[in-house]
XYZ file of C-alpha atoms in Angstrom:
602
model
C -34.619 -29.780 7.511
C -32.474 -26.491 7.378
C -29.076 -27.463 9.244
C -26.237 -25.146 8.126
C -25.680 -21.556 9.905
C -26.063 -19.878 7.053
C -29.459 -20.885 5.737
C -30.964 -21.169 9.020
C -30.274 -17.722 9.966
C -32.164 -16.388 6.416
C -34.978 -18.739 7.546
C -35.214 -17.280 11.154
C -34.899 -13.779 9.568
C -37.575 -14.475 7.076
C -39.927 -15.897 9.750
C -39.220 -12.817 12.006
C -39.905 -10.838 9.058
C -43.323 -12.631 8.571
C -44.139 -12.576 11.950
C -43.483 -8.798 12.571
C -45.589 -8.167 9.210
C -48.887 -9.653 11.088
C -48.028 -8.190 14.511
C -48.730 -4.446 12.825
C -51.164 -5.303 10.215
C -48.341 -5.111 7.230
C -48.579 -8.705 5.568
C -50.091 -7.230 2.535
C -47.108 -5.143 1.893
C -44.762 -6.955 -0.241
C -40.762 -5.971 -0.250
C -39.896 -2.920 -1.900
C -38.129 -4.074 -5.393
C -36.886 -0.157 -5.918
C -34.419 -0.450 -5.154
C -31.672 -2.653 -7.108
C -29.538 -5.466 -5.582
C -26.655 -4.770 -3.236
C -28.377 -1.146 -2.805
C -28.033 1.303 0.013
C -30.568 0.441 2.989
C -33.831 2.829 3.236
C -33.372 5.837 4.908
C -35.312 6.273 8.085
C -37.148 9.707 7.099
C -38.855 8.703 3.774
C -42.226 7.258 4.747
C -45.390 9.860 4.600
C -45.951 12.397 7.526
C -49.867 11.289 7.292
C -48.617 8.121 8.847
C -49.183 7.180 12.183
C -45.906 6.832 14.199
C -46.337 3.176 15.112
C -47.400 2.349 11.543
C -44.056 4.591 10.134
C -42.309 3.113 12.080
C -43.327 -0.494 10.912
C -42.675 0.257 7.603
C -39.390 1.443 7.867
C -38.665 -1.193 10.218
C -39.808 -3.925 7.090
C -37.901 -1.766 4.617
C -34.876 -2.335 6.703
C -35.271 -6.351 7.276
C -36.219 -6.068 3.710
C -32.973 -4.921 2.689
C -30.962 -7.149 5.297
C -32.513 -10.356 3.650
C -31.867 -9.156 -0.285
C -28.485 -9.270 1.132
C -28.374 -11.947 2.692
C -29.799 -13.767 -0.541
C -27.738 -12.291 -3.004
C -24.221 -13.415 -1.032
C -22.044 -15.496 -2.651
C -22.639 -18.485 -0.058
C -18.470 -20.006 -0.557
C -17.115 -16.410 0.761
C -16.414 -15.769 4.054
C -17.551 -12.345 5.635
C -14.022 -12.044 5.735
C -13.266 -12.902 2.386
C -15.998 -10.248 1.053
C -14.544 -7.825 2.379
C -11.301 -7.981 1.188
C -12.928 -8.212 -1.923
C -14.526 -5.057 -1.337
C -11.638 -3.247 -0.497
C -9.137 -4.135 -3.316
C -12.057 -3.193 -5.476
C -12.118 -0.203 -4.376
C -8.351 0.500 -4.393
C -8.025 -0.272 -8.194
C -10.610 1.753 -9.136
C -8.474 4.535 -7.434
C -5.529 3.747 -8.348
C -6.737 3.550 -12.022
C -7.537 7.480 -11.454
C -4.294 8.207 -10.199
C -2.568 6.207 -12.773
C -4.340 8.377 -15.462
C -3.036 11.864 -14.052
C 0.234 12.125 -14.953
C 3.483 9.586 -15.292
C 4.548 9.554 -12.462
C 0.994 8.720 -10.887
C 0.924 6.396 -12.937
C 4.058 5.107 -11.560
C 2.948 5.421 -8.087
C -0.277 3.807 -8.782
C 2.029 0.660 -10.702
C 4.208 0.350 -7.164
C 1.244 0.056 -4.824
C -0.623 -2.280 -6.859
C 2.055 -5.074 -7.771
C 3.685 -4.859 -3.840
C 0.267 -4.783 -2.134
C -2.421 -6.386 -3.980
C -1.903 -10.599 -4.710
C -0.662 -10.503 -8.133
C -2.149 -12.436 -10.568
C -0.780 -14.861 -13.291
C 0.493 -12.804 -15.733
C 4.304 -12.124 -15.215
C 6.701 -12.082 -17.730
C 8.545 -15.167 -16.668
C 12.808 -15.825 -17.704
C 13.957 -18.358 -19.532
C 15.055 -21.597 -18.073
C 18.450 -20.898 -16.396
C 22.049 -22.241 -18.139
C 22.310 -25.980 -16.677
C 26.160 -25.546 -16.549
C 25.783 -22.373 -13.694
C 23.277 -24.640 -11.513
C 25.712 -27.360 -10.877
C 26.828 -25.953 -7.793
C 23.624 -24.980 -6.549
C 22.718 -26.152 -2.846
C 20.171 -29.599 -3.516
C 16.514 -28.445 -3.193
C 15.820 -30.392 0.283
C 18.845 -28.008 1.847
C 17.892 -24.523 3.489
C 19.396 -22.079 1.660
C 21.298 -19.200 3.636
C 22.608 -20.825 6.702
C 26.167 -20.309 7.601
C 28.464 -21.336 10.231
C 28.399 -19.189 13.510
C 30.895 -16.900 13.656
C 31.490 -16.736 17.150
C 31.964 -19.118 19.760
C 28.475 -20.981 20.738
C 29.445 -21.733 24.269
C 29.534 -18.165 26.341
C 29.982 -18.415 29.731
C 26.973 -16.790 31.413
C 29.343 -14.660 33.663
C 30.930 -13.043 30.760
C 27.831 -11.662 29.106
C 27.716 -7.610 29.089
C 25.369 -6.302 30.298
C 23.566 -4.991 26.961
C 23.816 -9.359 25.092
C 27.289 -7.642 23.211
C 30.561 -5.994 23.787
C 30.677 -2.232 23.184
C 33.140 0.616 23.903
C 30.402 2.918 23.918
C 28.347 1.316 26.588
C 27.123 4.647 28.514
C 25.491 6.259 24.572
C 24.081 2.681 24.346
C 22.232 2.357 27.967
C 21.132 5.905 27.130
C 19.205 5.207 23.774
C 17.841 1.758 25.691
C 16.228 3.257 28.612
C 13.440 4.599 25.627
C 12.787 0.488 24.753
C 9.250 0.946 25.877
C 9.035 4.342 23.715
C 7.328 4.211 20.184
C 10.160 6.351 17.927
C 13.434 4.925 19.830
C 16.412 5.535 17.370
C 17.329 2.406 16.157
C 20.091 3.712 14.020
C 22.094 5.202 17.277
C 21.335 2.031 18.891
C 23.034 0.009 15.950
C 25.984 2.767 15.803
C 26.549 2.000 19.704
C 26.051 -1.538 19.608
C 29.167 -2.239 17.185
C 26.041 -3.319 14.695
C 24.571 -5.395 16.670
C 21.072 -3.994 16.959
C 18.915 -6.889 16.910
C 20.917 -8.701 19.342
C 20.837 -5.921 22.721
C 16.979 -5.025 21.569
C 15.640 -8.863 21.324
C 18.145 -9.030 25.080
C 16.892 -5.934 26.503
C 13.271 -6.414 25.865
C 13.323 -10.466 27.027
C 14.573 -8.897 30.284
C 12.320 -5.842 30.097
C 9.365 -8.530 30.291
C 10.954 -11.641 32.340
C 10.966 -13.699 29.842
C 14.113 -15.717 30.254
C 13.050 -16.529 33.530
C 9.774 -17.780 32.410
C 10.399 -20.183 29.672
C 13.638 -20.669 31.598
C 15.973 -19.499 28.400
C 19.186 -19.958 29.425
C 21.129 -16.264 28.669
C 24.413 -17.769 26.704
C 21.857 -20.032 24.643
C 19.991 -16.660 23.953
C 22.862 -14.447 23.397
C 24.196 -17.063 21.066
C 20.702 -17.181 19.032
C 20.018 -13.868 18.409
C 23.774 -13.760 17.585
C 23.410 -16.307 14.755
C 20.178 -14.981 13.596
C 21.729 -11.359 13.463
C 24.545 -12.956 11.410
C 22.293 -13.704 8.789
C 20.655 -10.609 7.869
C 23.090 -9.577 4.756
C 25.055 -6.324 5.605
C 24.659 -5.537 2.078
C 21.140 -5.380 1.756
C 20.831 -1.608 2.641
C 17.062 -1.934 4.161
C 15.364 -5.546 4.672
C 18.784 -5.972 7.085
C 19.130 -6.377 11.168
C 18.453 -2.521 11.739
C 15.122 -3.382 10.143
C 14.827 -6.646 12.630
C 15.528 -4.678 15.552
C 12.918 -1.450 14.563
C 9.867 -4.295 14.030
C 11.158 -6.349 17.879
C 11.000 -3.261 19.339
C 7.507 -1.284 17.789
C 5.952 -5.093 18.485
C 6.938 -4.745 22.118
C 5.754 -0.692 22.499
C 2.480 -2.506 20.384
C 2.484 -5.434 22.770
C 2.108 -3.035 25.851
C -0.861 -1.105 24.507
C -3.152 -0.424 27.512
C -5.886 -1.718 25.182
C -4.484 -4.777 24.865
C -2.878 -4.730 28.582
C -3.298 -8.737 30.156
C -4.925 -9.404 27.075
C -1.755 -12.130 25.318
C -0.421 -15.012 27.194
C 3.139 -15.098 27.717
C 3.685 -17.394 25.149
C 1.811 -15.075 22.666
C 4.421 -12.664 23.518
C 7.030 -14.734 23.011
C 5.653 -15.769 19.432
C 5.123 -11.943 18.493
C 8.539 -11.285 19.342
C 10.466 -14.259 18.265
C 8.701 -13.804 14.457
C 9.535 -10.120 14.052
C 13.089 -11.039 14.922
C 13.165 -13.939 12.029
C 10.258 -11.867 9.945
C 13.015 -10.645 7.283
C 15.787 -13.251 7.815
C 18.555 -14.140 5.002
C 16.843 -11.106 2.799
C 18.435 -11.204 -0.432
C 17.176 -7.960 -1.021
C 15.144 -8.170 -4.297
C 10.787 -8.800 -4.020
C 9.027 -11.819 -3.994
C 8.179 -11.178 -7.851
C 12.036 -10.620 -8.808
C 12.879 -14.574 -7.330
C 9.787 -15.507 -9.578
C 10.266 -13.892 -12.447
C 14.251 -15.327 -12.418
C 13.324 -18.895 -11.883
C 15.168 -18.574 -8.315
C 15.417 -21.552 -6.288
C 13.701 -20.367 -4.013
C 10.825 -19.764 -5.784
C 10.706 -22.856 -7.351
C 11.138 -24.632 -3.667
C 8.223 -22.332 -2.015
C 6.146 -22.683 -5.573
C 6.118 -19.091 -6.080
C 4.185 -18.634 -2.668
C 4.892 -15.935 0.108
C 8.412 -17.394 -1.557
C 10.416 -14.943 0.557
C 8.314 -15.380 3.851
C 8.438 -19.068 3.725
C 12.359 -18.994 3.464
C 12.708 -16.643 6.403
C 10.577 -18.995 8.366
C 12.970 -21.895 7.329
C 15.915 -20.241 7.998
C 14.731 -19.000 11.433
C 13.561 -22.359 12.907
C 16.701 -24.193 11.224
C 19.090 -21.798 13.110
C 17.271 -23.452 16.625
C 19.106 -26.776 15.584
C 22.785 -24.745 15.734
C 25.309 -24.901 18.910
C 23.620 -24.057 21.667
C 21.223 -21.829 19.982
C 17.593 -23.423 20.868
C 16.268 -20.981 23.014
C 12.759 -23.380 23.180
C 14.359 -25.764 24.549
C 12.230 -26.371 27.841
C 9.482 -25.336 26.723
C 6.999 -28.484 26.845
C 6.209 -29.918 23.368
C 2.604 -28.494 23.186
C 4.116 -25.054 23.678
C 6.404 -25.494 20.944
C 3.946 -26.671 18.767
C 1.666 -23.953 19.638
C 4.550 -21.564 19.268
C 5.259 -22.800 16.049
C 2.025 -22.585 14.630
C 1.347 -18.578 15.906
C 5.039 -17.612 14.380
C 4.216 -19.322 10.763
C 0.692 -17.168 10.345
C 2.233 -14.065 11.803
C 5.257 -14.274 9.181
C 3.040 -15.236 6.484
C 0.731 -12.521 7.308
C 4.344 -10.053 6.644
C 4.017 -10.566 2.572
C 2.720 -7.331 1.379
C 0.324 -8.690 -0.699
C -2.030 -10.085 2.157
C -1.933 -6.388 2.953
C -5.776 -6.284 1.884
C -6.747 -9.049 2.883
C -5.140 -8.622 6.488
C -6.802 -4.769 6.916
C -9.923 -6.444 5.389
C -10.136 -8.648 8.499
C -8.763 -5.920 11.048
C -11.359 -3.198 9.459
C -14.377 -6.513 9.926
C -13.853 -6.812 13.320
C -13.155 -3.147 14.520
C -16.683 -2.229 12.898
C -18.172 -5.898 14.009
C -17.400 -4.638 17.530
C -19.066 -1.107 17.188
C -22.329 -2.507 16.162
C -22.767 -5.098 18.353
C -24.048 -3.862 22.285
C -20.993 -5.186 23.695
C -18.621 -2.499 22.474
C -15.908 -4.060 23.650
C -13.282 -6.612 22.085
C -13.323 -10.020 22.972
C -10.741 -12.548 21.771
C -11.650 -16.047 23.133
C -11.088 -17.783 20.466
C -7.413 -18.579 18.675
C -8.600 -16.815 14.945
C -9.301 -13.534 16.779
C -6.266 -13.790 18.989
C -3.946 -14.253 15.943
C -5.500 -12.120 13.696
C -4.746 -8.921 16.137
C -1.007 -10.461 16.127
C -0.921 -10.813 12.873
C -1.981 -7.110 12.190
C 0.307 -6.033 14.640
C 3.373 -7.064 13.657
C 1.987 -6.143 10.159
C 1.607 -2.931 11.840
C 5.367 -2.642 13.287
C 6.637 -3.890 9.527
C 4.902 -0.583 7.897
C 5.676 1.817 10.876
C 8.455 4.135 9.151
C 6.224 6.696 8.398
C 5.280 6.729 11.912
C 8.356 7.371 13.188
C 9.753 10.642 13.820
C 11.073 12.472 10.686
C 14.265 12.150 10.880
C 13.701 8.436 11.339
C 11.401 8.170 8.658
C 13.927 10.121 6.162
C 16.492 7.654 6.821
C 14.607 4.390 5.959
C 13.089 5.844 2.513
C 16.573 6.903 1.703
C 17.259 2.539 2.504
C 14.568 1.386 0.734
C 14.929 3.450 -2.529
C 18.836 2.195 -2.859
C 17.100 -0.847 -2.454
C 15.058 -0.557 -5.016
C 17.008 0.857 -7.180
C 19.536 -1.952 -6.806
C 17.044 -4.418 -7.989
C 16.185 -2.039 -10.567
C 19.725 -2.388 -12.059
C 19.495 -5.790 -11.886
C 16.919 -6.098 -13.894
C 18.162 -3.771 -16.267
C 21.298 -5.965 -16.926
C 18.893 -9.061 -17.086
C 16.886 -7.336 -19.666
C 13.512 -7.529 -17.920
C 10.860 -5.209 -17.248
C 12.417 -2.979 -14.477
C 9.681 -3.142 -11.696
C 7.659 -0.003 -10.253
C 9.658 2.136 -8.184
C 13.112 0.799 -8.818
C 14.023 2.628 -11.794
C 16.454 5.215 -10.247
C 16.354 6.966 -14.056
C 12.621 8.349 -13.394
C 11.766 7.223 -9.128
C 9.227 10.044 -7.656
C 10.471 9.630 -4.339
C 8.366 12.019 -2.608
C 5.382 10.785 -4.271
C 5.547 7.540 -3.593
C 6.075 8.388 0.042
C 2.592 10.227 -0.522
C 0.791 7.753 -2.177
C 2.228 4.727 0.297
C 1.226 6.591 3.527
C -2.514 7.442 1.545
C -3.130 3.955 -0.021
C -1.370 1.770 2.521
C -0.230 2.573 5.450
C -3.012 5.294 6.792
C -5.660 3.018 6.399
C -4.190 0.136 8.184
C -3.256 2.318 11.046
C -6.358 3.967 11.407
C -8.030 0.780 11.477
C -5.408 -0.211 14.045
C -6.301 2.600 16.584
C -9.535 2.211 16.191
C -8.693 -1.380 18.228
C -6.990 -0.263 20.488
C -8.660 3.473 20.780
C -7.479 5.931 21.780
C -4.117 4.389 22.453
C -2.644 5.023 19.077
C -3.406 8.970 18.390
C -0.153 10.117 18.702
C 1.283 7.808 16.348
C -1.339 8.783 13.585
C -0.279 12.536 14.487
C 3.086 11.997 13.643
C 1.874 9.965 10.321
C -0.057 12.562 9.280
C 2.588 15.520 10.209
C 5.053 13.075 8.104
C 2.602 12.767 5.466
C 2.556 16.347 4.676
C 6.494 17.227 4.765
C 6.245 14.467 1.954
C 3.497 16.644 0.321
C 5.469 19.617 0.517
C 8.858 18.804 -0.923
C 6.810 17.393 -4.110
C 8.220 19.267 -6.853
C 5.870 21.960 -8.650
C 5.003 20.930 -12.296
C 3.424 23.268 -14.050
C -0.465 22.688 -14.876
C -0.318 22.092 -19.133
C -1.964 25.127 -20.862
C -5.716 24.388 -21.619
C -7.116 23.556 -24.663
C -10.689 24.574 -24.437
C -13.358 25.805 -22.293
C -13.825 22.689 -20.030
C -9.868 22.087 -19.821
C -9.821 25.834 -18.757
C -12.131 25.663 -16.457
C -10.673 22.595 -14.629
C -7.367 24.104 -14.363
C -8.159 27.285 -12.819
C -10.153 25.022 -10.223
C -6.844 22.959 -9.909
C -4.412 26.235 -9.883
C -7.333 27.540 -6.868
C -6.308 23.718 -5.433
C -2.481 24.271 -5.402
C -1.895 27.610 -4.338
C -0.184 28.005 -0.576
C 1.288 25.007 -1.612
C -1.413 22.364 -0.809
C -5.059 21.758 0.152
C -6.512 23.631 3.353
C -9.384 22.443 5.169
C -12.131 23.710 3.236
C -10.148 22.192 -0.209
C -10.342 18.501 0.988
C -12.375 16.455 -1.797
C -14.962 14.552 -0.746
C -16.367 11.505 -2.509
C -18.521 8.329 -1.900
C -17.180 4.650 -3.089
C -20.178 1.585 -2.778
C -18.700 -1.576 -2.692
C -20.469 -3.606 -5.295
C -19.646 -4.142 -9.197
C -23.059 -3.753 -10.552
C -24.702 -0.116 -11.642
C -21.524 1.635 -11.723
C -22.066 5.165 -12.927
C -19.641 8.627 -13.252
C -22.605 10.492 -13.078
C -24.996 9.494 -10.381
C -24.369 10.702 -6.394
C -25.356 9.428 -3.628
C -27.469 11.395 -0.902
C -24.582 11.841 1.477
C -26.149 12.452 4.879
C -28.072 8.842 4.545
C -28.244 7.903 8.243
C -27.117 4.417 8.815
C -25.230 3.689 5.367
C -22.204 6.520 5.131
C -19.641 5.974 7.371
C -17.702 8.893 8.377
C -14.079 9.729 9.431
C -13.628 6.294 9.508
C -10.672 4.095 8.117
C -10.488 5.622 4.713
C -8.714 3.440 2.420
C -7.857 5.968 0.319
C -7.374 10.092 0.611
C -6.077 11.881 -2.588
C -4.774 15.252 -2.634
C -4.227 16.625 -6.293
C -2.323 19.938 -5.477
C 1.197 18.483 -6.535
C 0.776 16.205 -9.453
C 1.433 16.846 -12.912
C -1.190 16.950 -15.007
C -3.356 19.060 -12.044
C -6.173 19.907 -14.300
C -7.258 15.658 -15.368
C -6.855 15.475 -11.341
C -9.133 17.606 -10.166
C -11.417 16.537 -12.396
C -10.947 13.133 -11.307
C -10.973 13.869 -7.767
C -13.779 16.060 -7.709
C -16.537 13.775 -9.025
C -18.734 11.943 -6.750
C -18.396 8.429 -7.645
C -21.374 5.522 -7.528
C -19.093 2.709 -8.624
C -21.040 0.212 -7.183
C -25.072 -0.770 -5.564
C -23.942 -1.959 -2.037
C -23.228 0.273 1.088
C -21.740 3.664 0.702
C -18.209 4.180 2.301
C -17.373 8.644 2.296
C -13.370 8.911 2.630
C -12.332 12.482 2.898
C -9.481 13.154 -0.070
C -6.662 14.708 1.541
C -3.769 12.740 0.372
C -1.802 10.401 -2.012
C 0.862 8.273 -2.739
C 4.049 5.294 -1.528
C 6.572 3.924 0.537
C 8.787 1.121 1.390
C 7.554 -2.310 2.564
């Protein structure tokens, strides 16, 4: 007897198949082995016009559950669906970022940055020597939290005393001003901060529990919350030029505009609310401002204590539910324990889901159940169960952490010109260390504009193109700005000039790429166009697919990738590499229209 999900549904498919095959006098046809495994599925317009209709149509119909079951058989059974996909996708990311790493240095730079910050890394850093003994004697024990400090301010406000903004602030009026946009995507954080006597996080986290009642429904006492938010604000390092409480306050308040969605209006429970918030307010806690891969390639404590997993994620966690046990500073505190725990639990996978190298796995999952949704008749999104419900939170606040390039430009400008001294600072460290400076934080050869490019084309487009697909047509305005920020990035790329060719082919490929560049980038009619299939088997430079197969090629969808060659160096190798069609693998074709390249922040 057949009793797991997986194996009964081949066997129902395979009886159906049978079954259909007798109905219309097919059960001497035999399954088409054309085509290889993992293939594209038939096309509907391929069977003989001498045919009868009813009998074409039962042959394509067989050809189709034909295909469905060599799927089904070939899967590798210990995946999830979700888990194959993923798979699929960071496939096909490496093989494009292995193009753009072979067009020129600085792609290959580019291509370096996105794969080590957004792709899991795997075990082959170059790890430090064992630290002096002598400089770890003073070293907080490994069962202490790290990072937490003594308030420095009194815990015990008086609830008559607290301004009307959480803080005290001569420039009240400027502040009330840039607040009355808290429900506005774009709000200008950094005016906010400048009016707030730096205390950003602090009136955002105040204004928006008040914007949505929630003090008066977990029945958060407003000294014990002004006091928390306070403490937690505290320990965001002022040094640390971007992952500081600026940052904090941008991701509270694009989860809230997020949160209010008319998509996803009466969709999260209070308490879902309060998680969303509550862990994009801790997300980037006691940020030392180096990467995850810096604390593990130096041995760091923390590292060691987190075992070199999410290692930064799992401290801000700590250090955000440790600061609950300070003064007057649990804002939970009536909250019933099943609440908590619940609470709990939805804050820990939404934090976790912040490392940037989840970043497949969590678009992967977002992308599944966007296109999950349009097949099925229901066409709408239901979330009645907790995986669904915290995988949209997850993504959102995911969504709110890579939301610079979103922002309006001048917005945008100013966090790329944090991150990069960030980066850069790191890179000096490393330097001094003697280690392998990592990608993008050598400040000797950075291609800023590039990598602004490249991050919006790799990263961030993708992600939020899946994300208003959700929550369609919600989000448009926010991918118009992306994309209108996308190509002032495009155009401040400095020209190189294309190197002189060498012979016939080189010559030819660079007058297509000097046709490419000129105006300054790509028009309409110049946009690439190529096909990725998702499998490892049969991969070929040469071979196309057909690319109006109905059913297979999906179109102006989320494209995880969009290359524009106009700008690099080396414009000749790139428009040869951008202008093949590619069959890199024998499973479903995927078309992504090339318009764009290159990175950002995270």
């Amino acid at each position: 007897m057949i009793v797991t999900p997986f194996a009964q549904v081949l066997a129902s498919l395979r009886t159906v198949r049978g079954n259909f095959a007798i109905i219309t006098g097919q059960q001497d046809r035999t399954a088409s082995k054309t085509r290889s495994s993992g293939s594209n599925p038939p096309s509907m317009c391929k069977t003989s016009l001498a045919e009868e209709p009813h009998q074409q149509l039962a042959i394509e119909t067989l050809d189709e559950l034909d295909w469905c079951l060599e799927q089904l058989e070939t899967l590798k059974t210990r995946h999830s669906v979700s888990e194959m996909a993923s798979n699929k996708f960071k496939r096909m990311l490496n093989r494009e970022l292995t193009q753009l790493s072979e067009t020129s240095r600085s792609g290959n730079q580019v291509s370096e940055f996105i794969s080590s910050t957004f792709l899991e890394k795997q075990h082959d850093m170059d790890i430090m020597s064992a630290p002096n003994k002598e400089k770890d004697k003073n070293k907080w024990p490994m069962s202490q939290i790290s990072g937490v400090k003594k308030p420095t301010h009194s815990p015990n406000l008086a609830p008559s005393t607290i301004p009307r903004f959480g803080v005290n602030t001569s420039q009240e009026g400027l502040l009330a001003r840039e607040l009355e946009d808290i429900n506005r995507w774009g709000i200008d954080i950094f005016k906010v901060s400048e009016y707030s006597g730096n205390r950003p996080l602090t009136v955002t986290m105040y204004s928006i529990f008040q914007e949505r009642d929630l003090l008066k429904s977990f029945k958060i006492p407003a000294d014990t919350f002004i006091t928390f938010v306070m403490t937690l604000e505290d320990h965001y390092h002022a040094d640390v030029a971007y992952h500081n409480n600026i940052h904090a306050a941008d991701v509270v308040q694009s989860t809230h505009v997020l949160l209010s969605t008319p998509a996803l209006e009466a969709v999260f429970t209070d308490l879902e609310i309060l998680a969303a918030l509550f862990a994009s307010a801790i997300h980037d806690v006691d940020h030392p401002g180096v990467s995850n891969q810096f604390l593990i390639n130096t041995n760091s404590e923390l590292a060691l204590m987190y075992n070199d997993s999410s290692v930064l994620e799992n401290h801000h966690l700590a250090v955000g539910f440790k600061l609950l046990q300070e003064e007057n500073c649990d804002i939970f505190h009536n909250l019933c324990k099943k609440q908590r725990q619940s609470l709990r639990k939805m804050v820990i996978d939404m934090v976790l889901a912040t490392d940037m190298s989840k970043h497949m796995n969590l678009l992967a999952d977002l992308k599944t159940m966007v296109e999950t949704r349009k097949v099925t008749s229901l066409g709408v999104l239901l979330l009645d169960n907790y995986s669904d419900r915290i995988q949209v939170l997850q993504n959102m606040v995911h969504c709110a952490d890579l939301s610079n390039p979103t922002k309006p430009l001048e917005l945008y400008r100013q966090w790329t010109d944090r991150i990069m001294v960030e980066f850069f600072t790191q890179g000096d460290r490393e330097r001094d260390k003697g280690m392998e400076i990592s990608p993008m934080c050598d400040k000797k050869n950075a291609s800023i504009e590039k990598n602004q490019v490249g991050f919006i084309d790799y990263i961030v487009h993708p992600l939020w193109e899946t994300w208003a697909d959700l929550v369609h047509p919600d989000a448009q305005e926010i991918l118009d700005t992306l994309e209108d920020n996308r190509e002032w990035y495009q155009s401040m790329i400095p020209h190189s000039p294309s190197p002189n060719p060498k012979g016939k082919d080189e010559g030819a490929l660079s007058g297509e790429a000097t046709a490419l560049s000129e105006g300054g980038g790509p028009t309409l009619a110049d946009k690439f166009q190529f096909d990725l299939t998702l499998e490892e088997e049969g991969e070929s430079d040469s071979e196309s697919p057909p690319e109006d197969e109905e059913g297979c090629i999906v179109r102006g969808g989320s494209e995880l990738c969009r290359t524009s060659c106009s700008e690099f160096d080396a414009l000749s190798a790139a428009a040869h590499l951008l202008s093949k069609k590619l069959t890199t693998d024998s499973d479903r074709t995927f078309s992504f229209d090339t318009e764009k390249i290159m990175a950002e922040d995270t």
